[in-house]
Amino acid sequence: MDEQIVQFFDRHPDALPLYEKFEKCVEDFVPEVRIKVQKTQISFYNRHMFACVSFARVRKKRDCPDCYIVVTFGLKHRAESPRIDIATEPYPNRWTHHVLISEPDEIDDELMGWIREAADFSDRK
Protein backbone atom coordinates (compact mmCIF):
# COMPACT_ATOMS: atom_id res chain seq x y z
CA MET A 1 0.00 0.00 0.00
CA ASP A 2 1.32 3.39 -1.01
CA GLU A 3 2.33 5.55 1.98
CA GLN A 4 0.45 8.55 0.54
CA ILE A 5 -2.77 6.53 0.50
CA VAL A 6 -2.27 5.45 4.10
CA GLN A 7 -1.72 9.10 5.05
CA PHE A 8 -4.85 10.14 3.13
CA PHE A 9 -6.88 7.80 5.36
CA ASP A 10 -5.09 8.89 8.54
CA ARG A 11 -8.23 10.60 9.90
CA HIS A 12 -10.59 7.91 8.51
CA PRO A 13 -8.75 4.58 9.00
CA ASP A 14 -11.99 2.57 9.08
CA ALA A 15 -12.67 3.65 5.48
CA LEU A 16 -9.36 2.30 4.14
CA PRO A 17 -10.73 -1.22 3.45
CA LEU A 18 -13.52 0.32 1.34
CA TYR A 19 -10.92 2.20 -0.68
CA GLU A 20 -8.70 -0.87 -1.05
CA LYS A 21 -11.56 -2.90 -2.49
CA PHE A 22 -12.53 -0.07 -4.84
CA GLU A 23 -8.94 0.39 -6.05
CA LYS A 24 -8.55 -3.33 -6.75
CA CYS A 25 -11.80 -3.40 -8.74
CA VAL A 26 -10.73 -0.35 -10.76
CA GLU A 27 -7.38 -1.95 -11.52
CA ASP A 28 -9.19 -5.09 -12.73
CA PHE A 29 -11.32 -3.05 -15.17
CA VAL A 30 -8.78 -0.39 -16.19
CA PRO A 31 -5.37 -2.05 -16.43
CA GLU A 32 -3.49 1.13 -17.38
CA VAL A 33 -4.97 3.19 -14.53
CA ARG A 34 -2.79 5.84 -12.87
CA ILE A 35 -3.60 6.86 -9.30
CA LYS A 36 -2.78 10.28 -7.91
CA VAL A 37 -3.17 11.10 -4.22
CA GLN A 38 -4.06 14.73 -3.60
CA LYS A 39 -4.98 16.65 -0.47
CA THR A 40 -8.76 16.13 -0.73
CA GLN A 41 -9.13 13.19 -3.12
CA ILE A 42 -7.49 10.19 -4.72
CA SER A 43 -7.89 10.46 -8.48
CA PHE A 44 -7.96 7.72 -11.12
CA TYR A 45 -6.67 8.49 -14.61
CA ASN A 46 -6.29 6.92 -18.00
CA ARG A 47 -5.90 9.70 -20.60
CA HIS A 48 -7.87 11.97 -18.26
CA MET A 49 -9.33 11.69 -14.78
CA PHE A 50 -12.39 9.45 -14.81
CA ALA A 51 -13.08 8.86 -11.11
CA CYS A 52 -12.00 9.85 -7.64
CA VAL A 53 -12.48 8.89 -4.01
CA SER A 54 -12.98 11.51 -1.33
CA PHE A 55 -14.87 12.34 1.83
CA ALA A 56 -16.97 15.00 0.09
CA ARG A 57 -20.17 15.91 1.88
CA VAL A 58 -22.94 14.61 -0.38
CA ARG A 59 -25.50 14.19 2.39
CA LYS A 60 -26.37 16.04 5.57
CA LYS A 61 -24.03 15.01 8.37
CA ARG A 62 -26.83 13.29 10.30
CA ASP A 63 -27.55 11.14 7.20
CA CYS A 64 -23.93 10.02 6.76
CA PRO A 65 -22.70 6.75 8.26
CA ASP A 66 -19.63 6.84 10.49
CA CYS A 67 -17.48 5.08 7.90
CA TYR A 68 -17.75 5.90 4.20
CA ILE A 69 -16.03 7.04 1.03
CA VAL A 70 -17.53 9.03 -1.81
CA VAL A 71 -16.88 7.75 -5.31
CA THR A 72 -17.16 10.41 -8.00
CA PHE A 73 -17.18 9.67 -11.73
CA GLY A 74 -18.02 11.40 -14.98
CA LEU A 75 -20.29 10.19 -17.77
CA LYS A 76 -21.63 11.55 -21.05
CA HIS A 77 -25.18 11.22 -19.70
CA ARG A 78 -26.96 11.39 -16.37
CA ALA A 79 -27.11 7.95 -14.75
CA GLU A 80 -30.41 7.34 -12.98
CA SER A 81 -30.26 5.40 -9.73
CA PRO A 82 -31.35 5.96 -6.14
CA ARG A 83 -27.72 5.20 -5.20
CA ILE A 84 -26.51 8.42 -6.79
CA ASP A 85 -26.49 11.14 -4.16
CA ILE A 86 -25.71 14.06 -6.47
CA ALA A 87 -25.52 14.41 -10.25
CA THR A 88 -24.56 17.69 -11.92
CA GLU A 89 -23.85 18.75 -15.50
CA PRO A 90 -20.89 21.16 -15.26
CA TYR A 91 -20.49 21.13 -19.06
CA PRO A 92 -22.89 20.09 -21.80
CA ASN A 93 -23.00 16.28 -22.02
CA ARG A 94 -20.57 15.85 -19.10
CA TRP A 95 -22.29 14.62 -15.96
CA THR A 96 -20.52 14.30 -12.61
CA HIS A 97 -22.00 11.72 -10.23
CA HIS A 98 -21.31 11.22 -6.51
CA VAL A 99 -22.08 7.93 -4.74
CA LEU A 100 -21.59 7.40 -1.01
CA ILE A 101 -20.20 3.93 -0.22
CA SER A 102 -20.34 2.63 3.34
CA GLU A 103 -20.24 -1.16 2.88
CA PRO A 104 -17.88 -3.33 0.81
CA ASP A 105 -20.79 -5.00 -1.00
CA GLU A 106 -21.83 -1.59 -2.39
CA ILE A 107 -18.74 -1.84 -4.61
CA ASP A 108 -20.69 -4.03 -6.99
CA ASP A 109 -21.36 -4.62 -10.67
CA GLU A 110 -23.58 -1.54 -10.98
CA LEU A 111 -20.96 0.82 -9.54
CA MET A 112 -18.12 -0.78 -11.47
CA GLY A 113 -20.20 -0.60 -14.66
CA TRP A 114 -20.39 3.16 -14.19
CA ILE A 115 -16.64 3.29 -13.50
CA ARG A 116 -15.88 1.28 -16.65
CA GLU A 117 -18.16 3.58 -18.65
CA ALA A 118 -16.48 6.64 -17.10
CA ALA A 119 -13.02 5.29 -18.01
CA ASP A 120 -14.15 4.67 -21.59
CA PHE A 121 -15.70 8.16 -21.80
CA SER A 122 -12.54 9.74 -20.41
CA ASP A 123 -10.31 7.79 -22.78
CA ARG A 124 -12.28 9.04 -25.82
CA LYS A 125 -12.01 12.76 -24.94
Tab-separated table of C-alpha atoms in Angstrom:
chain	number	residue	atom	x	y	z
A	1	MET	CA	0.000	0.000	0.000
A	2	ASP	CA	1.323	3.395	-1.011
A	3	GLU	CA	2.325	5.546	1.978
A	4	GLN	CA	0.452	8.552	0.544
A	5	ILE	CA	-2.768	6.532	0.497
A	6	VAL	CA	-2.269	5.446	4.095
A	7	GLN	CA	-1.724	9.100	5.053
A	8	PHE	CA	-4.853	10.142	3.134
A	9	PHE	CA	-6.880	7.798	5.362
A	10	ASP	CA	-5.093	8.890	8.543
A	11	ARG	CA	-8.229	10.602	9.901
A	12	HIS	CA	-10.588	7.908	8.515
A	13	PRO	CA	-8.753	4.584	9.000
A	14	ASP	CA	-11.988	2.574	9.080
A	15	ALA	CA	-12.671	3.650	5.482
A	16	LEU	CA	-9.362	2.302	4.136
A	17	PRO	CA	-10.733	-1.224	3.446
A	18	LEU	CA	-13.517	0.322	1.337
A	19	TYR	CA	-10.923	2.205	-0.682
A	20	GLU	CA	-8.697	-0.868	-1.054
A	21	LYS	CA	-11.560	-2.901	-2.488
A	22	PHE	CA	-12.534	-0.069	-4.841
A	23	GLU	CA	-8.942	0.394	-6.052
A	24	LYS	CA	-8.548	-3.325	-6.752
A	25	CYS	CA	-11.796	-3.397	-8.737
A	26	VAL	CA	-10.728	-0.348	-10.764
A	27	GLU	CA	-7.378	-1.954	-11.522
A	28	ASP	CA	-9.194	-5.085	-12.734
A	29	PHE	CA	-11.319	-3.045	-15.173
A	30	VAL	CA	-8.783	-0.391	-16.188
A	31	PRO	CA	-5.371	-2.054	-16.434
A	32	GLU	CA	-3.489	1.130	-17.377
A	33	VAL	CA	-4.965	3.192	-14.527
A	34	ARG	CA	-2.791	5.841	-12.868
A	35	ILE	CA	-3.597	6.858	-9.299
A	36	LYS	CA	-2.775	10.280	-7.914
A	37	VAL	CA	-3.172	11.104	-4.219
A	38	GLN	CA	-4.060	14.727	-3.602
A	39	LYS	CA	-4.985	16.649	-0.471
A	40	THR	CA	-8.758	16.132	-0.733
A	41	GLN	CA	-9.128	13.193	-3.119
A	42	ILE	CA	-7.495	10.190	-4.718
A	43	SER	CA	-7.886	10.462	-8.482
A	44	PHE	CA	-7.962	7.717	-11.115
A	45	TYR	CA	-6.675	8.494	-14.610
A	46	ASN	CA	-6.290	6.919	-18.002
A	47	ARG	CA	-5.895	9.698	-20.595
A	48	HIS	CA	-7.867	11.965	-18.256
A	49	MET	CA	-9.328	11.692	-14.776
A	50	PHE	CA	-12.392	9.451	-14.815
A	51	ALA	CA	-13.084	8.864	-11.113
A	52	CYS	CA	-12.000	9.845	-7.637
A	53	VAL	CA	-12.480	8.888	-4.012
A	54	SER	CA	-12.981	11.514	-1.329
A	55	PHE	CA	-14.870	12.338	1.825
A	56	ALA	CA	-16.967	15.001	0.088
A	57	ARG	CA	-20.166	15.907	1.878
A	58	VAL	CA	-22.938	14.614	-0.382
A	59	ARG	CA	-25.502	14.190	2.394
A	60	LYS	CA	-26.369	16.038	5.568
A	61	LYS	CA	-24.032	15.007	8.368
A	62	ARG	CA	-26.825	13.287	10.298
A	63	ASP	CA	-27.550	11.140	7.195
A	64	CYS	CA	-23.929	10.016	6.759
A	65	PRO	CA	-22.700	6.754	8.258
A	66	ASP	CA	-19.634	6.844	10.490
A	67	CYS	CA	-17.484	5.075	7.901
A	68	TYR	CA	-17.746	5.898	4.203
A	69	ILE	CA	-16.032	7.040	1.033
A	70	VAL	CA	-17.529	9.028	-1.805
A	71	VAL	CA	-16.877	7.746	-5.314
A	72	THR	CA	-17.159	10.410	-8.003
A	73	PHE	CA	-17.180	9.667	-11.729
A	74	GLY	CA	-18.018	11.403	-14.984
A	75	LEU	CA	-20.292	10.188	-17.769
A	76	LYS	CA	-21.631	11.546	-21.046
A	77	HIS	CA	-25.176	11.224	-19.697
A	78	ARG	CA	-26.958	11.390	-16.365
A	79	ALA	CA	-27.113	7.950	-14.752
A	80	GLU	CA	-30.412	7.336	-12.984
A	81	SER	CA	-30.264	5.403	-9.727
A	82	PRO	CA	-31.347	5.956	-6.140
A	83	ARG	CA	-27.722	5.199	-5.201
A	84	ILE	CA	-26.506	8.417	-6.791
A	85	ASP	CA	-26.486	11.138	-4.156
A	86	ILE	CA	-25.713	14.056	-6.465
A	87	ALA	CA	-25.518	14.409	-10.254
A	88	THR	CA	-24.564	17.693	-11.922
A	89	GLU	CA	-23.848	18.751	-15.499
A	90	PRO	CA	-20.889	21.164	-15.260
A	91	TYR	CA	-20.485	21.132	-19.058
A	92	PRO	CA	-22.893	20.092	-21.798
A	93	ASN	CA	-22.997	16.280	-22.024
A	94	ARG	CA	-20.575	15.847	-19.105
A	95	TRP	CA	-22.285	14.621	-15.962
A	96	THR	CA	-20.522	14.303	-12.608
A	97	HIS	CA	-22.000	11.724	-10.227
A	98	HIS	CA	-21.307	11.219	-6.507
A	99	VAL	CA	-22.081	7.926	-4.736
A	100	LEU	CA	-21.589	7.396	-1.008
A	101	ILE	CA	-20.197	3.929	-0.222
A	102	SER	CA	-20.337	2.630	3.344
A	103	GLU	CA	-20.242	-1.162	2.881
A	104	PRO	CA	-17.883	-3.327	0.813
A	105	ASP	CA	-20.785	-5.000	-1.003
A	106	GLU	CA	-21.826	-1.590	-2.392
A	107	ILE	CA	-18.744	-1.840	-4.608
A	108	ASP	CA	-20.694	-4.026	-6.989
A	109	ASP	CA	-21.361	-4.624	-10.675
A	110	GLU	CA	-23.578	-1.538	-10.982
A	111	LEU	CA	-20.956	0.823	-9.537
A	112	MET	CA	-18.120	-0.782	-11.469
A	113	GLY	CA	-20.198	-0.603	-14.661
A	114	TRP	CA	-20.388	3.161	-14.195
A	115	ILE	CA	-16.644	3.289	-13.498
A	116	ARG	CA	-15.876	1.277	-16.649
A	117	GLU	CA	-18.163	3.580	-18.645
A	118	ALA	CA	-16.477	6.640	-17.096
A	119	ALA	CA	-13.023	5.289	-18.007
A	120	ASP	CA	-14.152	4.667	-21.594
A	121	PHE	CA	-15.700	8.155	-21.796
A	122	SER	CA	-12.537	9.740	-20.411
A	123	ASP	CA	-10.315	7.792	-22.776
A	124	ARG	CA	-12.275	9.042	-25.816
A	125	LYS	CA	-12.010	12.760	-24.937
